[in-house]
XYZ file of C-alpha atoms in Angstrom:
561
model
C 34.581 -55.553 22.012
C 33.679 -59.176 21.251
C 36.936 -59.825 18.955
C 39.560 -57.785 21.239
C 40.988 -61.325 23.378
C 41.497 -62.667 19.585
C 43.402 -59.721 18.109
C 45.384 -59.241 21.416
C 46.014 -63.137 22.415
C 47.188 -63.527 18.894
C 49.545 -60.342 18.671
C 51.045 -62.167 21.785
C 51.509 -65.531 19.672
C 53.460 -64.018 17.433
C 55.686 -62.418 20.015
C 56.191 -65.859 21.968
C 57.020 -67.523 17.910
C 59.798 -64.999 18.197
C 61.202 -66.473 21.481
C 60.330 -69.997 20.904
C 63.624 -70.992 19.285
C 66.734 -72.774 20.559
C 69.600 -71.050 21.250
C 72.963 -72.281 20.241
C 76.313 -70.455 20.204
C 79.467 -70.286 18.235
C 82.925 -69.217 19.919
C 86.052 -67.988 18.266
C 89.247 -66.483 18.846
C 92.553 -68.057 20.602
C 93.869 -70.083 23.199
C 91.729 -67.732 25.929
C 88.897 -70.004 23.856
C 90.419 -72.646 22.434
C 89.118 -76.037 23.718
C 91.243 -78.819 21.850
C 91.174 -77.362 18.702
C 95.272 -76.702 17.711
C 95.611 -79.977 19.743
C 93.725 -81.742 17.315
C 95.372 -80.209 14.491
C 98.665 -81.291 16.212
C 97.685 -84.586 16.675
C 97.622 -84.218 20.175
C 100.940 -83.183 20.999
C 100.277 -79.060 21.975
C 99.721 -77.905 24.101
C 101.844 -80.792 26.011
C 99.518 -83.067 27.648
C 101.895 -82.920 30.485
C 101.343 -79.669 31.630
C 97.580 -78.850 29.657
C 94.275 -80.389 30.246
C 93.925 -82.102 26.646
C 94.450 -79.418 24.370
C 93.290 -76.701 26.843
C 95.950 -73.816 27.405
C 94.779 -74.004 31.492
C 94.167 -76.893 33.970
C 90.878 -77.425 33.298
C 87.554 -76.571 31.322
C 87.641 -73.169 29.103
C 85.266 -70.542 29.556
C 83.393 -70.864 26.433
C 82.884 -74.942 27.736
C 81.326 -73.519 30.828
C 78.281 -71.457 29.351
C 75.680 -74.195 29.735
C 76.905 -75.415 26.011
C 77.768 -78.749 24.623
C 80.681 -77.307 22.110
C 82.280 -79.345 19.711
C 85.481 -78.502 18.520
C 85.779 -77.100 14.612
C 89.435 -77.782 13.422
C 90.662 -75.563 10.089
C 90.074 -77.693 7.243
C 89.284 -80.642 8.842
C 85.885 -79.373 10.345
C 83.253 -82.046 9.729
C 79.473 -81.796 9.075
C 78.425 -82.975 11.707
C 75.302 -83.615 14.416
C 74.758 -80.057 16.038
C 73.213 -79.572 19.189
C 74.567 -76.557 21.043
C 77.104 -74.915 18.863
C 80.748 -74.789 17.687
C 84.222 -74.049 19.055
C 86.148 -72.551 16.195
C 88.990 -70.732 18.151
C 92.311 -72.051 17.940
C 95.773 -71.526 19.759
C 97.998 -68.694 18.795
C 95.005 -67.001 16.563
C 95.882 -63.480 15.851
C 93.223 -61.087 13.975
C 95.901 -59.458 11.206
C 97.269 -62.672 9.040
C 100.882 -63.841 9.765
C 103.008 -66.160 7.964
C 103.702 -69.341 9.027
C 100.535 -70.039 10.868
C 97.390 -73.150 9.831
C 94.442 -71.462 8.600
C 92.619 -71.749 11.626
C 94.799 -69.695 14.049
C 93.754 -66.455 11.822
C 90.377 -65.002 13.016
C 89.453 -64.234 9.389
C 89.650 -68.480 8.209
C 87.539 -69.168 11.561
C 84.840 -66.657 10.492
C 85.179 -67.162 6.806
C 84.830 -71.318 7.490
C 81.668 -70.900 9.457
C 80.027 -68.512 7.021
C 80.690 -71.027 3.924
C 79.416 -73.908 6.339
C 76.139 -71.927 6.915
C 75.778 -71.216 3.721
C 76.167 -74.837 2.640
C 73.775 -75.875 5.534
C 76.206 -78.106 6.861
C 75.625 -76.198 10.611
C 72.362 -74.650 11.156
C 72.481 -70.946 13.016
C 69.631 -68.914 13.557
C 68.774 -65.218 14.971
C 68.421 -66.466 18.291
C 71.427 -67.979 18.273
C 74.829 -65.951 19.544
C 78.245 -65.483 18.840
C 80.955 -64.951 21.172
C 84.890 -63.691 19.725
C 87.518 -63.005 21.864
C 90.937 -62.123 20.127
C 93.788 -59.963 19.735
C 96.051 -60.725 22.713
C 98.667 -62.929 20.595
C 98.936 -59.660 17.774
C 100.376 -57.977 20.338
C 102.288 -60.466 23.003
C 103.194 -62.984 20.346
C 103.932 -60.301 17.148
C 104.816 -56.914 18.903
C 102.254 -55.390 16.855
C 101.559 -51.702 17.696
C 98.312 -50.754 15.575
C 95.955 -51.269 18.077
C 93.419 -48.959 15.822
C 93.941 -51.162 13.125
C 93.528 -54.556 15.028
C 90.416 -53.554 16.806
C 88.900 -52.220 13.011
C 89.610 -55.390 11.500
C 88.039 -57.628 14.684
C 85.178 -55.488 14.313
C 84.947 -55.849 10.900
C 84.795 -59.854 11.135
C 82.216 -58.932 13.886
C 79.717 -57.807 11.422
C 80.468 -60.357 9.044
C 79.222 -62.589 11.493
C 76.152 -60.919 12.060
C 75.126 -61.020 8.895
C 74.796 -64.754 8.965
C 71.620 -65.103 10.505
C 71.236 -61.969 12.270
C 72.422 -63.536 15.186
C 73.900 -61.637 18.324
C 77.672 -61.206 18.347
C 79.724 -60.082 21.371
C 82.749 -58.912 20.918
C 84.910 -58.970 23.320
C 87.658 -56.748 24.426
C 90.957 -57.374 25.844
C 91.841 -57.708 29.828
C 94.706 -55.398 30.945
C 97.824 -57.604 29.617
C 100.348 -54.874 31.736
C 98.751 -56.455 34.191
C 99.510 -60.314 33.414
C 102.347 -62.509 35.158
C 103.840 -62.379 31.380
C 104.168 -59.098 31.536
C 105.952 -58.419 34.761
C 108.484 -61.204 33.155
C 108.993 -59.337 29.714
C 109.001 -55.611 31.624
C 106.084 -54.476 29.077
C 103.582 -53.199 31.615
C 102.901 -49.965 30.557
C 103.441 -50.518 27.133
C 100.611 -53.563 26.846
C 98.280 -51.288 29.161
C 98.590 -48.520 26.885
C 98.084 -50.724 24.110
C 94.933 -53.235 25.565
C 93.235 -49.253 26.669
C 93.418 -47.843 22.553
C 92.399 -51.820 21.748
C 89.405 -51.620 23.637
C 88.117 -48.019 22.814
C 88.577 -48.533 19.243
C 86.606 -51.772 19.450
C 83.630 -50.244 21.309
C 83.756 -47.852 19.397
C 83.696 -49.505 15.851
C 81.252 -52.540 17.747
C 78.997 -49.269 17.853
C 79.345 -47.910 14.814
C 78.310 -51.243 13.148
C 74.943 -51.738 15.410
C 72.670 -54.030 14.604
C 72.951 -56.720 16.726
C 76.733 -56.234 17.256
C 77.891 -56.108 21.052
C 80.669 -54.824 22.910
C 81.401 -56.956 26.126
C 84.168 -54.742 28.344
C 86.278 -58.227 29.967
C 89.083 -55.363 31.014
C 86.390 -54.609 33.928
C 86.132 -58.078 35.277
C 89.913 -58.490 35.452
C 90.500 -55.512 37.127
C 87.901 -56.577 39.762
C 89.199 -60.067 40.098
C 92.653 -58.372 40.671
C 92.117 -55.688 42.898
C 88.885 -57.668 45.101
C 90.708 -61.744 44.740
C 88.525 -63.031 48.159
C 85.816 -62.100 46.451
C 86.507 -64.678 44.014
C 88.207 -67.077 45.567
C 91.189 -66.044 44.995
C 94.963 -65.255 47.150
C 97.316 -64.915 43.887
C 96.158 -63.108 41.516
C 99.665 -60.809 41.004
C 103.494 -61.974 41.285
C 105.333 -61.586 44.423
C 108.177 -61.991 46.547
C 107.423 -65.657 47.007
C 105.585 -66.622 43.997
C 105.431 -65.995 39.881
C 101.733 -65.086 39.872
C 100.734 -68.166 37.754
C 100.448 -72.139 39.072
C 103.131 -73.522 36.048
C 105.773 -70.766 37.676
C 105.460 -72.219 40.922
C 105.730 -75.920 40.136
C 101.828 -76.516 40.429
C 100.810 -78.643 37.498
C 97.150 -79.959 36.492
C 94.871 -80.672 39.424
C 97.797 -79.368 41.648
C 97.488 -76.062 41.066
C 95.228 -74.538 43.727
C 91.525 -72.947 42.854
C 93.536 -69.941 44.843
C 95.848 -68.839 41.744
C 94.263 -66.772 39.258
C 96.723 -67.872 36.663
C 97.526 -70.892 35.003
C 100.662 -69.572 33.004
C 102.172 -66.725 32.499
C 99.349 -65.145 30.361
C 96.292 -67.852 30.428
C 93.595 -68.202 32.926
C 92.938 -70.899 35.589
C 90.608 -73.036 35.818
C 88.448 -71.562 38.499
C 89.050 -67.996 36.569
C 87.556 -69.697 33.227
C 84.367 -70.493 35.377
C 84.070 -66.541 36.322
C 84.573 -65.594 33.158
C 81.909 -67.834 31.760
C 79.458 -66.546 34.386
C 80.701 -63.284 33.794
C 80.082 -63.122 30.083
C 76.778 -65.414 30.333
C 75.046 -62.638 31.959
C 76.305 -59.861 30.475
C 74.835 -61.730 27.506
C 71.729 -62.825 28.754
C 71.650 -58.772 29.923
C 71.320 -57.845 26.079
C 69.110 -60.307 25.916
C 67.020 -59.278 28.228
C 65.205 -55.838 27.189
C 62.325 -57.943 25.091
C 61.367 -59.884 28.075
C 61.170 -57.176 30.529
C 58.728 -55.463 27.836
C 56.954 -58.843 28.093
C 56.261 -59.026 30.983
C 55.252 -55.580 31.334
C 52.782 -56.178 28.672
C 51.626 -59.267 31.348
C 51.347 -57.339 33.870
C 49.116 -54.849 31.638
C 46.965 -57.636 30.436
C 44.817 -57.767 33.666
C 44.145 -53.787 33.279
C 43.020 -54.198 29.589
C 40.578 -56.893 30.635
C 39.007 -54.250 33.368
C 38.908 -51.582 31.076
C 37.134 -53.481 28.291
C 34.596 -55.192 30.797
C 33.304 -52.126 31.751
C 33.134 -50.582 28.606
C 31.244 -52.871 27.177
C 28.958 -53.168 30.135
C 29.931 -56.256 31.982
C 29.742 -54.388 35.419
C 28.834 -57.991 37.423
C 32.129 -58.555 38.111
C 33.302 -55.158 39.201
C 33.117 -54.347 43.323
C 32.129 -51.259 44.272
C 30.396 -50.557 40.786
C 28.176 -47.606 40.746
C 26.663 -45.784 37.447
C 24.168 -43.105 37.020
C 22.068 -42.266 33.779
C 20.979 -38.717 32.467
C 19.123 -39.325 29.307
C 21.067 -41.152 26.846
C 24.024 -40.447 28.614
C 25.517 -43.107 31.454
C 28.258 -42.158 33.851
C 30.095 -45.014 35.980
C 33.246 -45.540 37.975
C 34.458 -48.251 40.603
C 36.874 -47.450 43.477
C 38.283 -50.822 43.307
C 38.118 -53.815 40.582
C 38.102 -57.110 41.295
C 41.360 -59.114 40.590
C 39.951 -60.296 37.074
C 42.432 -63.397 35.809
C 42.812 -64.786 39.410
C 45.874 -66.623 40.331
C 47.326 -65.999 36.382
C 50.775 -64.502 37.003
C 51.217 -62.818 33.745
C 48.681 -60.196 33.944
C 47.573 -59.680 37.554
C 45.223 -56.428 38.629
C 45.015 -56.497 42.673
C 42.832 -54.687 44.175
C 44.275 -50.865 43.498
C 41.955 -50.427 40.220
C 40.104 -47.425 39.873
C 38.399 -46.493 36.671
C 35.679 -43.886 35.730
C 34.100 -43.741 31.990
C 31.149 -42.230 30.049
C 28.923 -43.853 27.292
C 26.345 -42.294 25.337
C 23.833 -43.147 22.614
C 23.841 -41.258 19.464
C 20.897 -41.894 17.899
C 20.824 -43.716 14.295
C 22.354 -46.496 16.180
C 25.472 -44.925 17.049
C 26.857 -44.852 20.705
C 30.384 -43.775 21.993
C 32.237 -44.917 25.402
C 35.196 -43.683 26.867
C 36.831 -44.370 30.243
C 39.923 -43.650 32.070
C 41.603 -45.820 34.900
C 44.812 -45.977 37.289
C 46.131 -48.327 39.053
C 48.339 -48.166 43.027
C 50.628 -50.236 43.332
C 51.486 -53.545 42.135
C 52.035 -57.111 43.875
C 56.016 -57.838 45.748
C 59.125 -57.499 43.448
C 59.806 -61.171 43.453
C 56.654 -62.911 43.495
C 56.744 -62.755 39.760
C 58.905 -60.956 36.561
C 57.913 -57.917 37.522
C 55.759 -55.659 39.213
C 53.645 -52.521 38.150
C 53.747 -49.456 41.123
C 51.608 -47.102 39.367
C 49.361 -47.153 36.250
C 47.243 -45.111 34.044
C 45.237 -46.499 31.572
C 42.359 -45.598 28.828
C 39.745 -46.681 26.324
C 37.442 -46.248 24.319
C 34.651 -47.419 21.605
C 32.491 -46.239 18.742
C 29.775 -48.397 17.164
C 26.882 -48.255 15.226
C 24.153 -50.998 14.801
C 22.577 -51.658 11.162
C 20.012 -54.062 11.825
C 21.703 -57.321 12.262
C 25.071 -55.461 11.471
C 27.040 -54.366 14.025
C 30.550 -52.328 13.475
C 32.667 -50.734 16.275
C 36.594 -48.922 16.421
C 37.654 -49.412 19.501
C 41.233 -48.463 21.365
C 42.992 -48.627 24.681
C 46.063 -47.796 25.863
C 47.954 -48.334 29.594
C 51.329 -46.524 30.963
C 53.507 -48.009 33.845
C 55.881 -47.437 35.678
C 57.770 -50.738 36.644
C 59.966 -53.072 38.833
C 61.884 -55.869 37.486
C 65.021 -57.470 38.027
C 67.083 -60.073 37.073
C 68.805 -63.596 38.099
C 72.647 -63.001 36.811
C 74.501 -66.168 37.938
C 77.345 -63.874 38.216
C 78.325 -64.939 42.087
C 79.877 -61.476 42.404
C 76.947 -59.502 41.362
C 74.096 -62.354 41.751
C 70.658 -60.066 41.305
C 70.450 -56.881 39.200
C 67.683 -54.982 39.491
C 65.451 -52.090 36.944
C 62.980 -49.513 37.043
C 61.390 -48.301 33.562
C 58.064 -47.078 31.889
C 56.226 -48.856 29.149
C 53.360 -47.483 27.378
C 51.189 -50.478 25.664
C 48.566 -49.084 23.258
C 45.727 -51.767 20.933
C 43.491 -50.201 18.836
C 41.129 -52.720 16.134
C 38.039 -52.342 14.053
C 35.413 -55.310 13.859
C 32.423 -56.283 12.261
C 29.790 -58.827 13.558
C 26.621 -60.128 11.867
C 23.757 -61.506 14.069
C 21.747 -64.431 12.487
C 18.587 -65.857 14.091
C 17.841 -69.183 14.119
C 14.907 -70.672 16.551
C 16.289 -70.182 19.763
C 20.510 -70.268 18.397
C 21.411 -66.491 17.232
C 24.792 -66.910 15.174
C 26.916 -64.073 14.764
C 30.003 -64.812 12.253
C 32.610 -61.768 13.230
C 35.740 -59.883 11.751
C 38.391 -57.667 13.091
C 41.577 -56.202 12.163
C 44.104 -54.609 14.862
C 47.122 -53.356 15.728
C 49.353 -53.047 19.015
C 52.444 -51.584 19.691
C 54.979 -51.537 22.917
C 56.982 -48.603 23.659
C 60.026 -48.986 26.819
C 61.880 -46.127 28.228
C 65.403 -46.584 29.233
C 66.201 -50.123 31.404
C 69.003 -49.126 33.504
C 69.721 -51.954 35.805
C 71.144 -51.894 39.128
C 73.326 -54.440 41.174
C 75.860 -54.681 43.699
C 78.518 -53.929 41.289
C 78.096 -52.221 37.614
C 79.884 -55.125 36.280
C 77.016 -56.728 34.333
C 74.161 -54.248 35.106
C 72.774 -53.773 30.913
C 71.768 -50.001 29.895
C 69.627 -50.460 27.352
C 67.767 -47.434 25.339
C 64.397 -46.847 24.418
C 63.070 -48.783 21.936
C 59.631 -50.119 20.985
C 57.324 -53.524 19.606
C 54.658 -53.813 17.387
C 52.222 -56.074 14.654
C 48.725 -56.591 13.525
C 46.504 -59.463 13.978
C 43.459 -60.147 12.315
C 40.994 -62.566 13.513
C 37.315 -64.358 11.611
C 34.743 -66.524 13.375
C 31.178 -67.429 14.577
C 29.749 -67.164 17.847
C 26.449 -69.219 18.583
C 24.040 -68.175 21.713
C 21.407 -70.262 22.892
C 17.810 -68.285 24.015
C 17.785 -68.130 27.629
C 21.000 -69.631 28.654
C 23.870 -68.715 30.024
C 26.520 -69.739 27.771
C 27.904 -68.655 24.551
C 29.943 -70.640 22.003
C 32.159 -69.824 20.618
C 34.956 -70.755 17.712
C 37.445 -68.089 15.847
C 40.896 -68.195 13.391
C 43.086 -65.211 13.996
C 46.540 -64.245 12.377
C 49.419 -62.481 13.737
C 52.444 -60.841 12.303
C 54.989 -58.925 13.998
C 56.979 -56.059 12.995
C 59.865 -58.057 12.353
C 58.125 -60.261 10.751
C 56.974 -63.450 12.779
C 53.983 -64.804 11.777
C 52.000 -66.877 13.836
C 47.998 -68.557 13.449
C 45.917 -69.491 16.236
C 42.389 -71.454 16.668
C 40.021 -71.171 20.128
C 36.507 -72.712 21.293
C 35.505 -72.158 24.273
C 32.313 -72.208 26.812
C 31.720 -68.626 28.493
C 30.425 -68.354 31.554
C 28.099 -65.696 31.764
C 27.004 -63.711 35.244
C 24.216 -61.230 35.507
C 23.822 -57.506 36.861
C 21.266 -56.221 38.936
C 18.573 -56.230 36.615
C 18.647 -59.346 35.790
C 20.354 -58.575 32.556
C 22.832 -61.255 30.831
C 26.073 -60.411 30.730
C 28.666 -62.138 28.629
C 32.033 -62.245 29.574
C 34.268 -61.440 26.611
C 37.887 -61.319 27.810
C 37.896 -65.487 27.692
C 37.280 -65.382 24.175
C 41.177 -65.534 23.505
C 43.345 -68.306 21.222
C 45.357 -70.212 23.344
C-alpha cells in the first residue's frame, strides 16, 4: 500500500481544482435590482434624484449591491467591455419578462439575458461555472401591465433561466415573487386578492418549470421571507411594515424622504423596498445561495474527517503496528490475526481528517504460498470530536479494507480497497440574522480501491524501487436536510455522489540500515466532471520500529501536497 497517499492525495487535488475558482455574479431583472442602470440610460434624471438614492428605486443600496459584490452597472446598448472583477448589474427599471411596446431594450428580461450571452460569447465579460446568477422579475407584468397569464410569465422567466445556464454552467436562482396583495400599492389600487392570487400561480409555475429544467437551475421562494418580515417586523427591525390608521405603509407616503426615512419602515414606496429591507434580502438570498452551494463541501469535509480512518486502516494492514496502542496479534501458521481497542490519533493536530481515540479495528492476513498473501480488516469508530471545533464531526463509523499481492522476485503487485461509512454532524454559518446557524445530519459512504506495481532494484547499500498505480474513489451522501431556527434558508438537498481516478509513477530509494526512505512520485487526477489536476511530492519518512526490532516504514506521508 506504498502508492495509496499518491492516488488518494491526488483524487483530492482535483476536487480542491474544482473549488479553487473565483466567484463572480450577474443580477437581472427590475427596479427590485436595478442599481443605476435606467438612470443612466436617462441621463440621470429617473428615478428623480430628489426622492431616489442615484438611480436606486429605495433610499439606499439595492440588495443585489449588498451580497459582498463590487457590481457595475450594464446599461442596454451602451454596456461597455470593461475591467471585471465581481460581476454585472444588468437589471433595469420597469423590466417586465413578456416584451411591451414602448420600452429601451434593457427593461425586457429577454435583451438583458440575450446582451450578456453575446458578451460572453465575444469574451468581452468572463463567467465561469462557479460563478452565479441571480433574476428577479415579473412584478411590473402584472402591477404595471395588468397582465393575467401568470403560467405564461413564469414559463417564459424560466425559460431565460436556462438560457442562462447554459453559458457557463453557472448556477442560476430564480427568484419568485413576494406577495404583492400584500404591498402598500396594493391596499391603494384595492387589488389584494387579485395580485395574491396571481404572485401564488406565479410562483408555483416557476418552481415548478425551475425544476423541470434542472441542471443547475434554482428556485429561491422570496414570498417566504416577506411573509416573515410582515407578520414577525421586531424581528427585523422593523414597526411598519403594513398601512394603517396613521401611516401609508411606505416612508415616501408619509413625507420621509432619503436618509429621513426611518430603518423602522419596511417600505420605501408604495411597492419598493427600504433600505434596511434590501440588506435582509441580500442576507436572505446570500445564504439560501451559499445553501445550494453547500452540499460539495459538507461531502468534503466528510471525506476529511474519513481521511484519518483510512490512514489507520492501511497502517495496519500493511503491518505498521508501532504506532497503534493497545496492538495485539496472534499467529497460527501462515495465518496472523490482530485487532486494537483503541488507535492512536494518527495526523495529530490536522483538522481535516482527525481519528480520536474511539478506533477499533480487527483484521486477518495470510500467506498463500507462491508469493501470494491476502489481508482484510474491519474497523468502527465512537464518536467524533465537538460540533464546532471544526466542519464537521463523525458520531459513528464503520470502515474496511483489504489487500492482495503477490511477490515475483523483485516484482511486487497488489489490489488493494477500502471503504468507510458515517454518520455525520455539520452545520452551517448563514449570515441570515434571523436564522444565523443551520445545522445537518447525513451519511456518506467513501470507498478507494487501486492496483500498483513496484520494482525493487539493489544497489550497494540504496535499494530503488520505481512504482505504478492506478485508482479510483468515489463519494456517495444521503439526504442533507438542514435545520435552523426557522426553515427559511435551511437547503434540502438529495442524494447524490463524487468520483475520479488518479494515477500516480515514481521511485523510492532506501538506504541499508537506516531509518529513512526517500522518496519522489508524479500522480494525475481527473474527476468525474472532468477537472484535471497533476501533483509532484519528496519527502523524508520517518520510520519507527515494532517489537522485534523490525523496520517499519510509515507510508501514509507519502502523499503530493
Amino acid at each position: 500500500m506504498k502508492q495509496a497517499g499518491v492516488v488518494a492525495t491526488a483524487l483530492m487535488m482535483a476536487s480542491a481544482s474544482a473549488q479553487a475558482q473565483s466567484v463572480e455574479v450577474f443580477v437581472f431583472g427590475d427596479s427590485l435590482s436595478d442599481k443605476g442602470n435606467m438612470y443612466q440610460l436617462t441621463d440621470e434624471s429617473y428615478p428623480p434624484s430628489g426622492q431616489y438614492d442615484n438611480g436606486r428605486a429605495s433610499n439606499g443600496q439595492v440588495w443585489a449591491e449588498k451580497l459582498g459584490y463590487n457590481l457595475k452597472n450594464a446599461p442596454g446598448g451602451r454596456i461597455k467591455a470593461a475591467d471585471q472583477k465581481d460581476g454585472f448589474d444588468f437589471a433595469h427599471f420597469g423590466a417586465t419578462v413578456i416584451r411591451r411596446d414602448g420600452l429601451q431594450d434593457g427593461q425586457h428580461l429577454g435583451y438583458q439575458v440575450s446582451k450578456f450571452r453575446t458578451m460572453a460569447s465575444n469574451g468581452k465579460i468572463n463567467v465561469g461555472s462557479s460563478d452565479q446568477i441571480a433574476v428577479w422579475a415579473g412584478t411590473n407584468d402584472y402591477v404595471a401591465y395588468g397582465e393575467t397569464r401568470a403560467k405564461l410569465v413564469a414559463e417564459r422567466l424560466a425559460k431565460q433561466g436556462n438560457l442562462l445556464q447554459q453559458v457557463a454552467g453557472s448556477h442560476v436562482f430564480m427568484m419568485g415573487l413576494p406577495d404583492l396583495g400584500n404591498f402598500p400599492i396594493a391596499y391603494e389600487w384595492n387589488s389584494r386578492d387579485a395580485w395574491s392570487q396571481l404572485v401564488a400561480q406565479h410562483n408555483t409555475a416557476l418552481a415548478s418549470d425551475v425544476a423541470g429544467y434542472g441542471g443547475r437551475l434554482h428556485y429561491i421562494d422570496m414570498k417566504s421571507l416577506f411573509d416573515d418580515m410582515q407578520d414577525n417586523p421586531a424581528a427585523y427591525g422593523f414597526e411598519i411594515v403594513r398601512p394603517g390608521s396613521e401611516t401609508s405603509g411606505y416612508c415616501l407616503g408619509d413625507g420621509l424622504v432619503l436618509d429621513g426615512c426611518p430603518k423602522t419602515y419596511m417600505f420605501y414606496d408604495a411597492i419598493h423596498p427600504a433600505r434596511r429591507t434590501h440588506a435582509h434580502i441580500a442576507s436572505y438570498v446570500g445564504a439560501v445561495m451559499d445553501g445550494v452551494l453547500a452540499a460539495p463541501a459538507y461531502q468534503d469535509a466528510g471525506r476529511g474527517r474519513a481521511s484519518g480512518m483510512m490512514a489507520v486502516q492501511s497502517r495496519a494492514l500493511s503491518g505498521d503496528i508501532a504506532s497503534l496502542a493497545s496492538f495485539g496479534s496472534v499467529e497460527f501458521g501462515g495465518l496472523r490475526l490482530f485487532a486494537t481497542e483503541r488507535a492512536r490519533d494518527l495526523v495529530g493536530d490536522d483538522a481535516a481528517g482527525p481519528v480520536g481515540d474511539g478506533l477499533a479495528l480487527a483484521g486477518a492476513e495470510m500467506a498463500l504460498g507462491d508469493g501470494w498473501s491476502v489481508a482484510a480488516l474491519v474497523s468502527r469508530r465512537g464518536n467524533g470530536r465537538a460540533l464546532l471545533d471544526g466542519p464537521v464531526s463523525a458520531q459513528a463509523a464503520t470502515g474496511w479494507a483489504m489487500e492482495a499481492g503477490r511477490e515475483l522476485g523483485a516484482l511486487t503487485l497488489s489490489i488493494e480497497g477500502a471503504g468507510i461509512t458515517q454518520q455525520l454532524d455539520s452545520y452551517r454559518v448563514t449570515g441570515f440574522e434571523r436564522d444565523p446557524l443551520v445545522t445537518a445530519k447525513f451519511e456518506q459512504a467513501q470507498m478507494t480501491a487501486f492496483a500498483s506495481a513496484s520494482y525493487a532494484l539493489e544497489a550497494g547499500p540504496v535499494t530503488v524501487s520505481p512504482f505504478a498505480s492506478f485508482g479510483y474513489s468515489t463519494v456517495a451522501t444521503g439526504p442533507i436536510n438542514e435545520q435552523g431556527q426557522t426553515s427559511l434558508v435551511s437547503a434540502n438537498t438529495p442524494a447524490f455522489s463524487r468520483g475520479g481516478y488518479a494515477n500516480a509513477a515514481g521511485v523510492r530509494a532506501e538506504m541499508l540500515r537506516s531509518k529513512t526512505l526517500w522518496g519522489l512520485g508524479f500522480s494525475h487526477a481527473v474527476s468525474e466532471d472532468g477537472v484535471s489536476a497533476w501533483g509532484l511530492s519528496e519527502a523524508d519518512l520517518l520510520t519507527g520500529q515494532d517489537a522485534s526490532g523490525a523496520r517499519v516504514v510509515d507510508s501514509a506521508t507519502l502523499s503530493v501536497e
